Short mmCIF file of C-alpha atoms (C1' of nucleotides) in Angstrom, two decimals:
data_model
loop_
_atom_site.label_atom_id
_atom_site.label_comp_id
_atom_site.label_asym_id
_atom_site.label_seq_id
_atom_site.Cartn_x
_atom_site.Cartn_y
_atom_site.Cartn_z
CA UNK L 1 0.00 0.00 0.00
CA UNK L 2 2.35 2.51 0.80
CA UNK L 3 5.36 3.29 -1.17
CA UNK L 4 9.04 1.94 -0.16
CA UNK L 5 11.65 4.72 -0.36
CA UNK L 6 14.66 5.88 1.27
CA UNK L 7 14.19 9.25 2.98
CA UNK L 8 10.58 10.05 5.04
CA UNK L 9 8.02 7.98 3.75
CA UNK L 10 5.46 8.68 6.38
CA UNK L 11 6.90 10.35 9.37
CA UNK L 12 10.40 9.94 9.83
CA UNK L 13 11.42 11.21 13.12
CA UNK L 14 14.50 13.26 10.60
CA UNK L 15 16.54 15.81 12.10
CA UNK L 16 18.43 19.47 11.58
CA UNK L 17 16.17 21.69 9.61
CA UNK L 18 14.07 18.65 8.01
CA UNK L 19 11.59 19.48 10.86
CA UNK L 20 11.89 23.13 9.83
CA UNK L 21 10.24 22.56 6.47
CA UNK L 22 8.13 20.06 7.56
CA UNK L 23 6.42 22.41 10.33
CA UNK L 24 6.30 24.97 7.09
CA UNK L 25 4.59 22.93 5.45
CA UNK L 26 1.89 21.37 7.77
CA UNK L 27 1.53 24.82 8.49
CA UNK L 28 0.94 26.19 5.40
CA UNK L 29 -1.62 23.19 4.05
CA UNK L 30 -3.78 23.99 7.14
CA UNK L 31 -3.90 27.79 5.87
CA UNK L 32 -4.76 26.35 2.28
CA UNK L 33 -7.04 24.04 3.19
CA UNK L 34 -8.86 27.06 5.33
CA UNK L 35 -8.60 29.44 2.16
CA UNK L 36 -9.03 27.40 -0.80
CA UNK L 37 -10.60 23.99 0.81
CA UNK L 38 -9.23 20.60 -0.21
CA UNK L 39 -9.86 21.00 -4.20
CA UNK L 40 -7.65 24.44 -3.75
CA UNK L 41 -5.10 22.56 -1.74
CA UNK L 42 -2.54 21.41 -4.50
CA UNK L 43 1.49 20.46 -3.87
CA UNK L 44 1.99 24.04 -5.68
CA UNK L 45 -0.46 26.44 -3.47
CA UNK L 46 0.84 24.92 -0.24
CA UNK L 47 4.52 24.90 -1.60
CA UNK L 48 3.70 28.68 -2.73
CA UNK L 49 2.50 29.56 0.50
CA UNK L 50 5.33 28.12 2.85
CA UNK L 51 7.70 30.28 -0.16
CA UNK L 52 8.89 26.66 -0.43
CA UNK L 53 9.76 24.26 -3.46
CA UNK L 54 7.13 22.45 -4.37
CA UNK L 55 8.68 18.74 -4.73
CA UNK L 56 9.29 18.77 -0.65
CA UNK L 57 5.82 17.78 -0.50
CA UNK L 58 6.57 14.83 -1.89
CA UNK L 59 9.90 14.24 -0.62
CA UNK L 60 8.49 15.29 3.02
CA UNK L 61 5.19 13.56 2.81
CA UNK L 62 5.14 11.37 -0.43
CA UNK L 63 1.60 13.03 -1.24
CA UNK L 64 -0.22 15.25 -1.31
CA UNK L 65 -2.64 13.30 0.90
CA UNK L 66 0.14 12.55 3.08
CA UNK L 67 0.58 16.11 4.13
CA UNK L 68 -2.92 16.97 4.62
CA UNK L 69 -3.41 14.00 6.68
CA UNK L 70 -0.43 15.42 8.79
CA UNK L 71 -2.27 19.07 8.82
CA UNK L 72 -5.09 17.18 10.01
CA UNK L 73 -3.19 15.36 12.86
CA UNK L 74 -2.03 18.90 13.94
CA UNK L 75 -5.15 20.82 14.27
CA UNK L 76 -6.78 17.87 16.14
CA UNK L 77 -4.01 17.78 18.66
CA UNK L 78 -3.77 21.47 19.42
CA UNK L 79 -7.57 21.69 19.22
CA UNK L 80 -7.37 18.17 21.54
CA UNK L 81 -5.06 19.86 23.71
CA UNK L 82 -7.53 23.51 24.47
CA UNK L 83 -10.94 20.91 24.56
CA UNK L 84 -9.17 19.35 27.44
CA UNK L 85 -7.99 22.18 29.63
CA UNK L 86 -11.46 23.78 29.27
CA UNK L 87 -13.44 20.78 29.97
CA UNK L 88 -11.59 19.93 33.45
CA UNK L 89 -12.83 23.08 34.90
CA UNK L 90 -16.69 21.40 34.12
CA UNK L 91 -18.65 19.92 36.69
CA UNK L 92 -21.86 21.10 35.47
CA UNK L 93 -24.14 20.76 32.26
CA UNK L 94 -24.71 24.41 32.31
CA UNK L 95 -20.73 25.27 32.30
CA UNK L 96 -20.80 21.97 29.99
CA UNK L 97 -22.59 24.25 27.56
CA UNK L 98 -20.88 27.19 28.45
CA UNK L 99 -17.50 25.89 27.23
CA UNK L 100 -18.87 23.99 23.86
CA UNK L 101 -20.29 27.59 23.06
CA UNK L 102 -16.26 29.01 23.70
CA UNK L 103 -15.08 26.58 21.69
CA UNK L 104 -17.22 27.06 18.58
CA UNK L 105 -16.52 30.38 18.64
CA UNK L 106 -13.02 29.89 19.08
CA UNK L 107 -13.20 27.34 16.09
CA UNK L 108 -15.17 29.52 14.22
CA UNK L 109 -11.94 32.35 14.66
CA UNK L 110 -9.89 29.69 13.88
CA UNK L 111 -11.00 27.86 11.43
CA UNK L 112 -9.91 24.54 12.62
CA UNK L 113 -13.34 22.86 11.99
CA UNK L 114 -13.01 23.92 8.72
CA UNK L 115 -9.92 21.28 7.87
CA UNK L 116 -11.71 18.78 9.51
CA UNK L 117 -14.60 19.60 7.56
CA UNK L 118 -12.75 19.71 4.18
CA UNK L 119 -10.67 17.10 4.78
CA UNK L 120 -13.96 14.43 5.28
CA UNK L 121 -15.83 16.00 2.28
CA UNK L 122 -12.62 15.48 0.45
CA UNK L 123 -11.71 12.41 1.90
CA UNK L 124 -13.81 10.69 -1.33
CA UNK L 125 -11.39 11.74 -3.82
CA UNK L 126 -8.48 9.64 -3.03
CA UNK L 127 -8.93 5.57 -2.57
CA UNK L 128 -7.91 5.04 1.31
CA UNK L 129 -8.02 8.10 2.44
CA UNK L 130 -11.61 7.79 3.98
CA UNK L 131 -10.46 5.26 6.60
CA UNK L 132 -7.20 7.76 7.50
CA UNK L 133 -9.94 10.53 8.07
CA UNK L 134 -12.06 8.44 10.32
CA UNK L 135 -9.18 7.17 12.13
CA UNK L 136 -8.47 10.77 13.18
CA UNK L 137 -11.98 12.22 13.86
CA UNK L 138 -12.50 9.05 16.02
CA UNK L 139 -10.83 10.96 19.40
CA UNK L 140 -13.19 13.32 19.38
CA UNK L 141 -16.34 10.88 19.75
CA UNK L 142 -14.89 9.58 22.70
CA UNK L 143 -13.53 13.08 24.38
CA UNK L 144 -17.18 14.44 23.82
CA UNK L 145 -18.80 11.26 25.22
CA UNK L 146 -16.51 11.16 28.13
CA UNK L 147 -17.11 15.03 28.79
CA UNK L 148 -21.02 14.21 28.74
CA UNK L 149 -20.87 11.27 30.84
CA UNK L 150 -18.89 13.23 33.45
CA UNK L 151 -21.47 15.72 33.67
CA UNK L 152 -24.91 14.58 32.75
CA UNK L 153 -24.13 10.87 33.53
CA UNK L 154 -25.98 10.80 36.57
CA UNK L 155 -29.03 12.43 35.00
CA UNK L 156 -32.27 10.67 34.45
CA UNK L 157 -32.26 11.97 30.62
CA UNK L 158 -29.05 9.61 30.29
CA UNK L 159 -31.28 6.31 30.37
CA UNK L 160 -33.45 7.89 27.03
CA UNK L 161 -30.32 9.11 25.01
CA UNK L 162 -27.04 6.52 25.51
CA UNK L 163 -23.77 9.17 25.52
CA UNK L 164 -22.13 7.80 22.15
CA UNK L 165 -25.25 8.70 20.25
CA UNK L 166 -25.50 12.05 21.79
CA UNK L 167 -21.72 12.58 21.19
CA UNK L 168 -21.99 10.86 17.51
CA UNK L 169 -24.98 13.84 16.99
CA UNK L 170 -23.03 16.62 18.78
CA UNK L 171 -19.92 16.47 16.64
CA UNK L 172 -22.48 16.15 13.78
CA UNK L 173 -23.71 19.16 14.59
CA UNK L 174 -20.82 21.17 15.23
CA UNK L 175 -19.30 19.91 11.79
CA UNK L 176 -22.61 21.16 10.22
CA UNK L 177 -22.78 24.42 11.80
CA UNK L 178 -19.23 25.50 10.82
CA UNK L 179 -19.86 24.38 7.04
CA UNK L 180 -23.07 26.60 7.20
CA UNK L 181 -21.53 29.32 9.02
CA UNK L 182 -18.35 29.63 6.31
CA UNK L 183 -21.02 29.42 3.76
CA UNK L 184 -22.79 31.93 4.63
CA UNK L 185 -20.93 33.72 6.85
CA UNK L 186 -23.58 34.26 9.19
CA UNK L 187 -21.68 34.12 12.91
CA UNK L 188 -24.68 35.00 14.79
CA UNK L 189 -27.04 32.63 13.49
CA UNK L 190 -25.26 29.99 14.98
CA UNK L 191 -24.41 31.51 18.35
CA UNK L 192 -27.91 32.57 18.67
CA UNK L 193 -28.74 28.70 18.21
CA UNK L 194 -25.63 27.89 21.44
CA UNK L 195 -27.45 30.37 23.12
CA UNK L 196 -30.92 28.72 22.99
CA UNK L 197 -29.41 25.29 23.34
CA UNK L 198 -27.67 26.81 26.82
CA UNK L 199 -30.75 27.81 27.81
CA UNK L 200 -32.56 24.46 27.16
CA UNK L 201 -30.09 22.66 29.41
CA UNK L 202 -31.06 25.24 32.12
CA UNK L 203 -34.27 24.21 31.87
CA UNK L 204 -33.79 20.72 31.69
CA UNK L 205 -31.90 21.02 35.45
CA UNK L 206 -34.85 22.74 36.32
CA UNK L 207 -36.71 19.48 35.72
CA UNK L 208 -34.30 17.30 37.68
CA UNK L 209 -31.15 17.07 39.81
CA UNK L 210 -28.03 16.69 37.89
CA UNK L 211 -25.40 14.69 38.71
CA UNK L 212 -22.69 16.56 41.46
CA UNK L 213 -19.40 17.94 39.94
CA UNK L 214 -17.13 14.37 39.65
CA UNK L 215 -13.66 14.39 40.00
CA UNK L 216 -11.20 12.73 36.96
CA UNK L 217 -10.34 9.81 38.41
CA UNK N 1 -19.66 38.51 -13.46
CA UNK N 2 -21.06 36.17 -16.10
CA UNK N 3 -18.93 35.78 -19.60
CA UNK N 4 -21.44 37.09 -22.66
CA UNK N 5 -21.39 34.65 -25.00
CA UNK N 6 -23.59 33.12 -27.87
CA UNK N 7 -24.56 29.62 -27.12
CA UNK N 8 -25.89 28.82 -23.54
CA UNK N 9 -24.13 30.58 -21.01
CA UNK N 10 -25.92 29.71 -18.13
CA UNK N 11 -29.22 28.30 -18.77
CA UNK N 12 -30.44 28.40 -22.35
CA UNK N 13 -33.72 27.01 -23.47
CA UNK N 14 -31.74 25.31 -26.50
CA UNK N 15 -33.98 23.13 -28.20
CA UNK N 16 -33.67 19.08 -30.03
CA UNK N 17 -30.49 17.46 -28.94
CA UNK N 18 -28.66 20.02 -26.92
CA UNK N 19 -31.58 19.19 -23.92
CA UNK N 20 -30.33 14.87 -24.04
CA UNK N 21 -26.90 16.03 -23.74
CA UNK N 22 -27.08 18.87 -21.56
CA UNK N 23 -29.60 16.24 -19.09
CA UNK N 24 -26.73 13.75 -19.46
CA UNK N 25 -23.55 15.54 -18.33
CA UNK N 26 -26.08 16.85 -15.46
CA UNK N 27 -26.95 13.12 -14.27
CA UNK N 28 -23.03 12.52 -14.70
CA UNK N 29 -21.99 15.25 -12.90
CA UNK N 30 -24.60 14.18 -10.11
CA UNK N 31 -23.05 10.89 -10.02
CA UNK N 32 -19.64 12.12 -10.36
CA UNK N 33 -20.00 14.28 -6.92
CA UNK N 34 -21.31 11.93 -5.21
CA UNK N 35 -18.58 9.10 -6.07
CA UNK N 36 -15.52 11.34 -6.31
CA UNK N 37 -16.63 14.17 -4.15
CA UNK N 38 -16.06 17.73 -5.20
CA UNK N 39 -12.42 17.81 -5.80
CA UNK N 40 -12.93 14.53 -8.23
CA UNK N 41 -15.54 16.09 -10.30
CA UNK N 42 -13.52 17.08 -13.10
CA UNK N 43 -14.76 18.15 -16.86
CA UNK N 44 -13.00 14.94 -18.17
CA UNK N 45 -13.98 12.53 -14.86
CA UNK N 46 -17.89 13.65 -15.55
CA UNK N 47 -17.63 13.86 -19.94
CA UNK N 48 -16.33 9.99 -19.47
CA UNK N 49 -18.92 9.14 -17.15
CA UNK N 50 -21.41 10.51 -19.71
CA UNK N 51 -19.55 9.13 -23.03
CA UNK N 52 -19.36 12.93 -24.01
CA UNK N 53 -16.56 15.15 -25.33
CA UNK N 54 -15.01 16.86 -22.36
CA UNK N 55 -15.35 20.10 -24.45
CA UNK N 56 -19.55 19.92 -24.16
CA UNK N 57 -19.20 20.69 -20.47
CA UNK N 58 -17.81 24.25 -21.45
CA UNK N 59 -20.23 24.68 -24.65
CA UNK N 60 -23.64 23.54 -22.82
CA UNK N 61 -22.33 25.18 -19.24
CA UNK N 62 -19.41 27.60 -19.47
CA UNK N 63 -17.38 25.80 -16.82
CA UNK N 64 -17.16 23.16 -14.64
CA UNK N 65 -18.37 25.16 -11.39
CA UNK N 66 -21.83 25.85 -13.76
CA UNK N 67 -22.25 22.39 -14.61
CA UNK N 68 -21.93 21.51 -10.98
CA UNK N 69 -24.24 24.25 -9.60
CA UNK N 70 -26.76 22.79 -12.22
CA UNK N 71 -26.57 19.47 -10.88
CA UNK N 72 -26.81 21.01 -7.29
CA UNK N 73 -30.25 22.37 -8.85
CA UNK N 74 -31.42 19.06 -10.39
CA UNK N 75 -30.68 17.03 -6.84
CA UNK N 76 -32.29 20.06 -4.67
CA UNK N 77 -35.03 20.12 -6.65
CA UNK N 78 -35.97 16.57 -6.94
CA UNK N 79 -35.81 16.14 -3.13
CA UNK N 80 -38.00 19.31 -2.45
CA UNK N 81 -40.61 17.72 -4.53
CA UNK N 82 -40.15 14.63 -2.40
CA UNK N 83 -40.00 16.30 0.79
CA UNK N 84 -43.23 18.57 -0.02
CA UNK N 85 -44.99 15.24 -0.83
CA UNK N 86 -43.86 13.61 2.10
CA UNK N 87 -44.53 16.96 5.08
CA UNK N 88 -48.29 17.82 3.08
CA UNK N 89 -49.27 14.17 4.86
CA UNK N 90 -48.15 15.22 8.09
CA UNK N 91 -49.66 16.58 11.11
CA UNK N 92 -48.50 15.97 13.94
CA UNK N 93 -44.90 16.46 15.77
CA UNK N 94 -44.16 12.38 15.76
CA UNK N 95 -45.61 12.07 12.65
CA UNK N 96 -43.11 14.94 11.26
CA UNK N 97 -40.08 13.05 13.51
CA UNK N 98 -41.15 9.89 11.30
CA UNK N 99 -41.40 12.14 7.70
CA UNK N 100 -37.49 13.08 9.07
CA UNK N 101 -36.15 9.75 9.72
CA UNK N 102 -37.47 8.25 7.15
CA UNK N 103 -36.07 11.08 4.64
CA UNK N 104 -32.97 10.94 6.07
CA UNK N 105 -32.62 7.06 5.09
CA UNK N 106 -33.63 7.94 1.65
CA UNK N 107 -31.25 10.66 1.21
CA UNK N 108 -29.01 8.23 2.68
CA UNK N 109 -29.37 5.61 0.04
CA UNK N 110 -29.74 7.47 -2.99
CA UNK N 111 -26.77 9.84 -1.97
CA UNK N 112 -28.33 13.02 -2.64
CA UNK N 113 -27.20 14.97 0.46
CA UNK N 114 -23.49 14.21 -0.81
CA UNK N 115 -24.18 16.06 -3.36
CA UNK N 116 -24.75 19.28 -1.19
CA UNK N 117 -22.32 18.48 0.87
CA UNK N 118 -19.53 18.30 -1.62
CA UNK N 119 -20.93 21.44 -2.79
CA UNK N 120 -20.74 23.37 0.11
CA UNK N 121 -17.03 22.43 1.25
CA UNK N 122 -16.11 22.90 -2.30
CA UNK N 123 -17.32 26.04 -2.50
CA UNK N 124 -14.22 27.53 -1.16
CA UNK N 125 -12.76 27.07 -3.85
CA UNK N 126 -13.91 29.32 -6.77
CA UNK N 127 -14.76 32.93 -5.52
CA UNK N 128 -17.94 33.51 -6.07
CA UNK N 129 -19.28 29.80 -6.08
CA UNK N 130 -20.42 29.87 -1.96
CA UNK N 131 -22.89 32.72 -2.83
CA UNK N 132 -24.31 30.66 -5.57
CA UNK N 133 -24.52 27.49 -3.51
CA UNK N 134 -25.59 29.37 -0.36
CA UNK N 135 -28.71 30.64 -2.40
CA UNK N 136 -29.19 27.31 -3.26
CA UNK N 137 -29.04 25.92 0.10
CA UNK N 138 -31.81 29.04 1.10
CA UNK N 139 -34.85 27.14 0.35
CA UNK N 140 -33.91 24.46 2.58
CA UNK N 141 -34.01 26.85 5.75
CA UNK N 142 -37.37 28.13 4.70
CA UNK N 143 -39.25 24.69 3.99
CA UNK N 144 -37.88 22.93 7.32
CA UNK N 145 -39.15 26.53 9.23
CA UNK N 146 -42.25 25.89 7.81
CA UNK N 147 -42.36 22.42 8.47
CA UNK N 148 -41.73 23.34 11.68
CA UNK N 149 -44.34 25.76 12.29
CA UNK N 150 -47.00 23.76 11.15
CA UNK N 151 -46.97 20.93 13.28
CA UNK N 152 -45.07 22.57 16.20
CA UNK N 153 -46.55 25.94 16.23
CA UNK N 154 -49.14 25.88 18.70
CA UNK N 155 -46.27 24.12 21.01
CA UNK N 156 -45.16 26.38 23.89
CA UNK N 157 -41.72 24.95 23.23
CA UNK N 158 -41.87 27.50 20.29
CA UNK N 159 -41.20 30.23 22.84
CA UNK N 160 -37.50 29.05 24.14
CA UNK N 161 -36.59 27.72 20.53
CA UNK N 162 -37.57 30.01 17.34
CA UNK N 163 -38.45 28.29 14.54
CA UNK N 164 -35.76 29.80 12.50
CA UNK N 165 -32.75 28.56 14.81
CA UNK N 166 -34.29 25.30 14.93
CA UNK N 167 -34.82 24.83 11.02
CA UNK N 168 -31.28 25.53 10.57
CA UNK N 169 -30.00 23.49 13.53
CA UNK N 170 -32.21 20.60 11.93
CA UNK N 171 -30.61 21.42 8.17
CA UNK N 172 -27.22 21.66 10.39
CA UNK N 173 -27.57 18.33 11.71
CA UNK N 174 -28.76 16.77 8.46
CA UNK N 175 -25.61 17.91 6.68
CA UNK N 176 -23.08 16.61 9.46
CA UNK N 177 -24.62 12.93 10.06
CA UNK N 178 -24.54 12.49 6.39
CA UNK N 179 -20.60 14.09 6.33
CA UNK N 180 -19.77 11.32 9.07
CA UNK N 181 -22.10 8.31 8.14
CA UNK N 182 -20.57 8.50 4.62
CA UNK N 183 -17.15 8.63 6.49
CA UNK N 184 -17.30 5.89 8.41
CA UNK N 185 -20.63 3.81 6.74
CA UNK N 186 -21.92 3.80 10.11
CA UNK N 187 -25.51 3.66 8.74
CA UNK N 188 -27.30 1.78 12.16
CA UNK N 189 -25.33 5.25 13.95
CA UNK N 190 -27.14 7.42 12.35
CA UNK N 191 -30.66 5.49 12.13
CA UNK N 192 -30.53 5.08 16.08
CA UNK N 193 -30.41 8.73 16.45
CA UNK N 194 -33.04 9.11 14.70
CA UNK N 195 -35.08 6.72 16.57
CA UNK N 196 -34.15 8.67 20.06
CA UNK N 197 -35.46 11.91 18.58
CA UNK N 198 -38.49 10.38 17.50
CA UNK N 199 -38.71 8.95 21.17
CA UNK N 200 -37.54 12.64 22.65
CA UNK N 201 -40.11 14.27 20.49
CA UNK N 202 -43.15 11.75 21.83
CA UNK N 203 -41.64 12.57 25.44
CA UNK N 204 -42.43 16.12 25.08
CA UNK N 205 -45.78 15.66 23.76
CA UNK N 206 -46.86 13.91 26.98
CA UNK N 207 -45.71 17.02 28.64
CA UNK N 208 -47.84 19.27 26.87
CA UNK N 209 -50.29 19.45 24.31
CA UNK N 210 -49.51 20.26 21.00
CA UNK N 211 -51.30 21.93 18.35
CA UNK N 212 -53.89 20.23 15.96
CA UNK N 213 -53.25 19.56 12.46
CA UNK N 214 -52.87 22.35 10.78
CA UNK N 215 -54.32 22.97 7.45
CA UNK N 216 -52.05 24.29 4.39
CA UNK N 217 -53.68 28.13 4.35
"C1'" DG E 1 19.96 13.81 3.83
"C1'" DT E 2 17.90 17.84 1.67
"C1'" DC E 3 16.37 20.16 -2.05
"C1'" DT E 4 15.76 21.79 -7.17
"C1'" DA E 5 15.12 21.28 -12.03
"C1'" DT E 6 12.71 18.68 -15.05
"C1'" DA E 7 9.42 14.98 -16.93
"C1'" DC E 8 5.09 13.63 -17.36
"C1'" DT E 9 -0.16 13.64 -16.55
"C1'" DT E 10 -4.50 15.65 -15.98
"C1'" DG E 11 -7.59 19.59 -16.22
"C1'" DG E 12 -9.78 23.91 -18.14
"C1'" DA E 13 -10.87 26.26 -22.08
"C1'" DT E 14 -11.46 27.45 -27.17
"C1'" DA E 15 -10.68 27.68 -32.28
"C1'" DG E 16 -12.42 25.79 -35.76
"C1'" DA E 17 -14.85 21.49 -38.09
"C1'" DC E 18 -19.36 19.80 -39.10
"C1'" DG F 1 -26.25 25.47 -33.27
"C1'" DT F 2 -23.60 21.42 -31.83
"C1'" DC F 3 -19.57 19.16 -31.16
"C1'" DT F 4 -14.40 17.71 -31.61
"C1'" DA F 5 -9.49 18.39 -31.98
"C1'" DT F 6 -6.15 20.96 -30.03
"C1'" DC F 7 -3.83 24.24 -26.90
"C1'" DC F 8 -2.01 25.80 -22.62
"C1'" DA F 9 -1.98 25.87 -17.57
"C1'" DA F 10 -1.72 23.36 -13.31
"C1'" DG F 11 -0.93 19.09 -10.92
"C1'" DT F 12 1.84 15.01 -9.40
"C1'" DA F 13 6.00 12.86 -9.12
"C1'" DT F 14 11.10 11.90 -9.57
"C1'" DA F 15 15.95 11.96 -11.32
"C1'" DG F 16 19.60 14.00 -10.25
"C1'" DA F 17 22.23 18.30 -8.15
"C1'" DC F 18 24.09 19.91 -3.85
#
DNA sequence: GTCTATACTTGGATAGAC
DNA sequence: GTCTATCCAAGTATAGAC
């Protein structure tokens, strides 16, 4: 399946300035893939971008898809890494809410749902590179199930909605809110619709006693 | 903004042949999106599929992004019909939940939400292209609404969620379980969810009444 | 080991044939 | 008016320079 050659192939650990480029690169195919999406994100705009030639691609990454699937890895982690930090200061569906709404907006800002977004939609180009995809937007299933099972797992509404469907439709819905939102660039729409959804979960601890902040382990 | 020139520029009438051939790079273009995805939806990739000279794409549609936005028509158009039939039957909340789920499975199956989705991350693409798909994408917003307000009008959950928000929360979520199930062919996922909202939505209506079928003006 | 210059392939677009 | 043969630009990939 993959290609036998000397230098990188997939990830070589490399050293000196080969990380240099490398970072260039992953960093410039994340701005591409923002800007132009994943049709617009060729070996020559990313190359042109990172003022780089455009054969390290392929001597970095040995595809195109190579390097986008590393651009993917990287907004995933550092996106992984500020989900975390602001969902350990949650012990409450109401500050549950509060911090998904912060995050879209950050995302939004960002733009890092929008790779993840591209690279799925594009992900039925290239034989293979579905399954790569999947493999990486698998994390976040689990991180969002784990954050609502540490906050509304004790709630009665748990029993009538099992966490990994809610999670499954939550990341759904995030995914289509930032394609809608870049389309039509309509911010407010969608943090009018956090807002109401913030409210709702108000209402439904108004109905019921949630569960009590619970420690990580 | 559009190119003057003398054949067909963006929509001619034409008459005798030019309609077979013009229907036939449309259905291949259709098919082309939803197999290969935006990015794979080339002139040549969709003239092949159709047995047609790659130039006809240019002659019948301009350019590639026409021919696409054409097909974007033909698919949204066909399901509105479908939809329209489907809602017109429908007059209560669960019965609407049902009209959804069993939509959704359709759509599913016949891959016509691809083809909006492919759309709308491709969009980034080509400047000008989002606008164009976005007022595509419009009429969606308004039929859900009024979906919506027809079965759960009278509800006094109306108050805490406008109709609006909700219709393009729904259209939202729509977009992003067909993004994932076609990622990971996680059909049963997606199928289960539905069945919880149908189960959510018959929850609520033992809470309160809802309003009586509501005539079409 | 790293990178550049070059070869080759695919895609968009049109001049001109029918 | 409809379509095809042809042109040029852009994309992927690698042989060979440093």
């Amino acid at each position: 399946m993959a290609k036998a050659g000397s230098p990188s192939k997939v990830a070589t650990a490399g050293t000196a300035r080969s990380a240099n480029t490398r970072r260039a690169l992953v960093d410039a195919a994340i701005e591409t893939l923002k800007e132009h999406g994943f049709s617009g994100a060729s070996a020559r705009a990313i190359a042109e971008r990172a003022e780089l030639n455009q054969g390290l691609v392929f001597y970095h990454f040995g595809s195109v898809a190579n390097l986008l699937l590393a651009a993917l890895d990287a907004v995933s982690e550092s996106r992984m890494v500020r989900f975390s930090a602001a969902v350990t200061s949650v012990s409450s569906p109401a500050e549950l809410m509060d911090v998904a709404a912060q995050i879209f907006r950050e995302d939004l800002d960002t733009g890092h749902v929008t790779v993840l977004v591209e690279m799925i939609a594009g992900a039925s180009s290239t034989p293979g590179l579905g399954a790569e995809v999947a493999s990486r937007i698998a994390p976040w299933f689990t991180f969002t199930q784990n954050a609502i099972d540490s906050t509304f797992g004790a709630s009665p509404f748990a029993s009538l909605l099992p966490s990994d469907d809610l999670a499954y439709t939550i990341v759904a819905l995030f995914l289509g809110l930032e394609m809608l939102t870049h389309l039509d660039g309509d911010r407010e729409r969608a943090l009018s619709i956090f807002g109401h959804a913030q409210q709702l979960v108000a209402l439904l601890g108004a109905f019921s006693t949630f569960a009590p902040p619970k420690e990580t382990s």
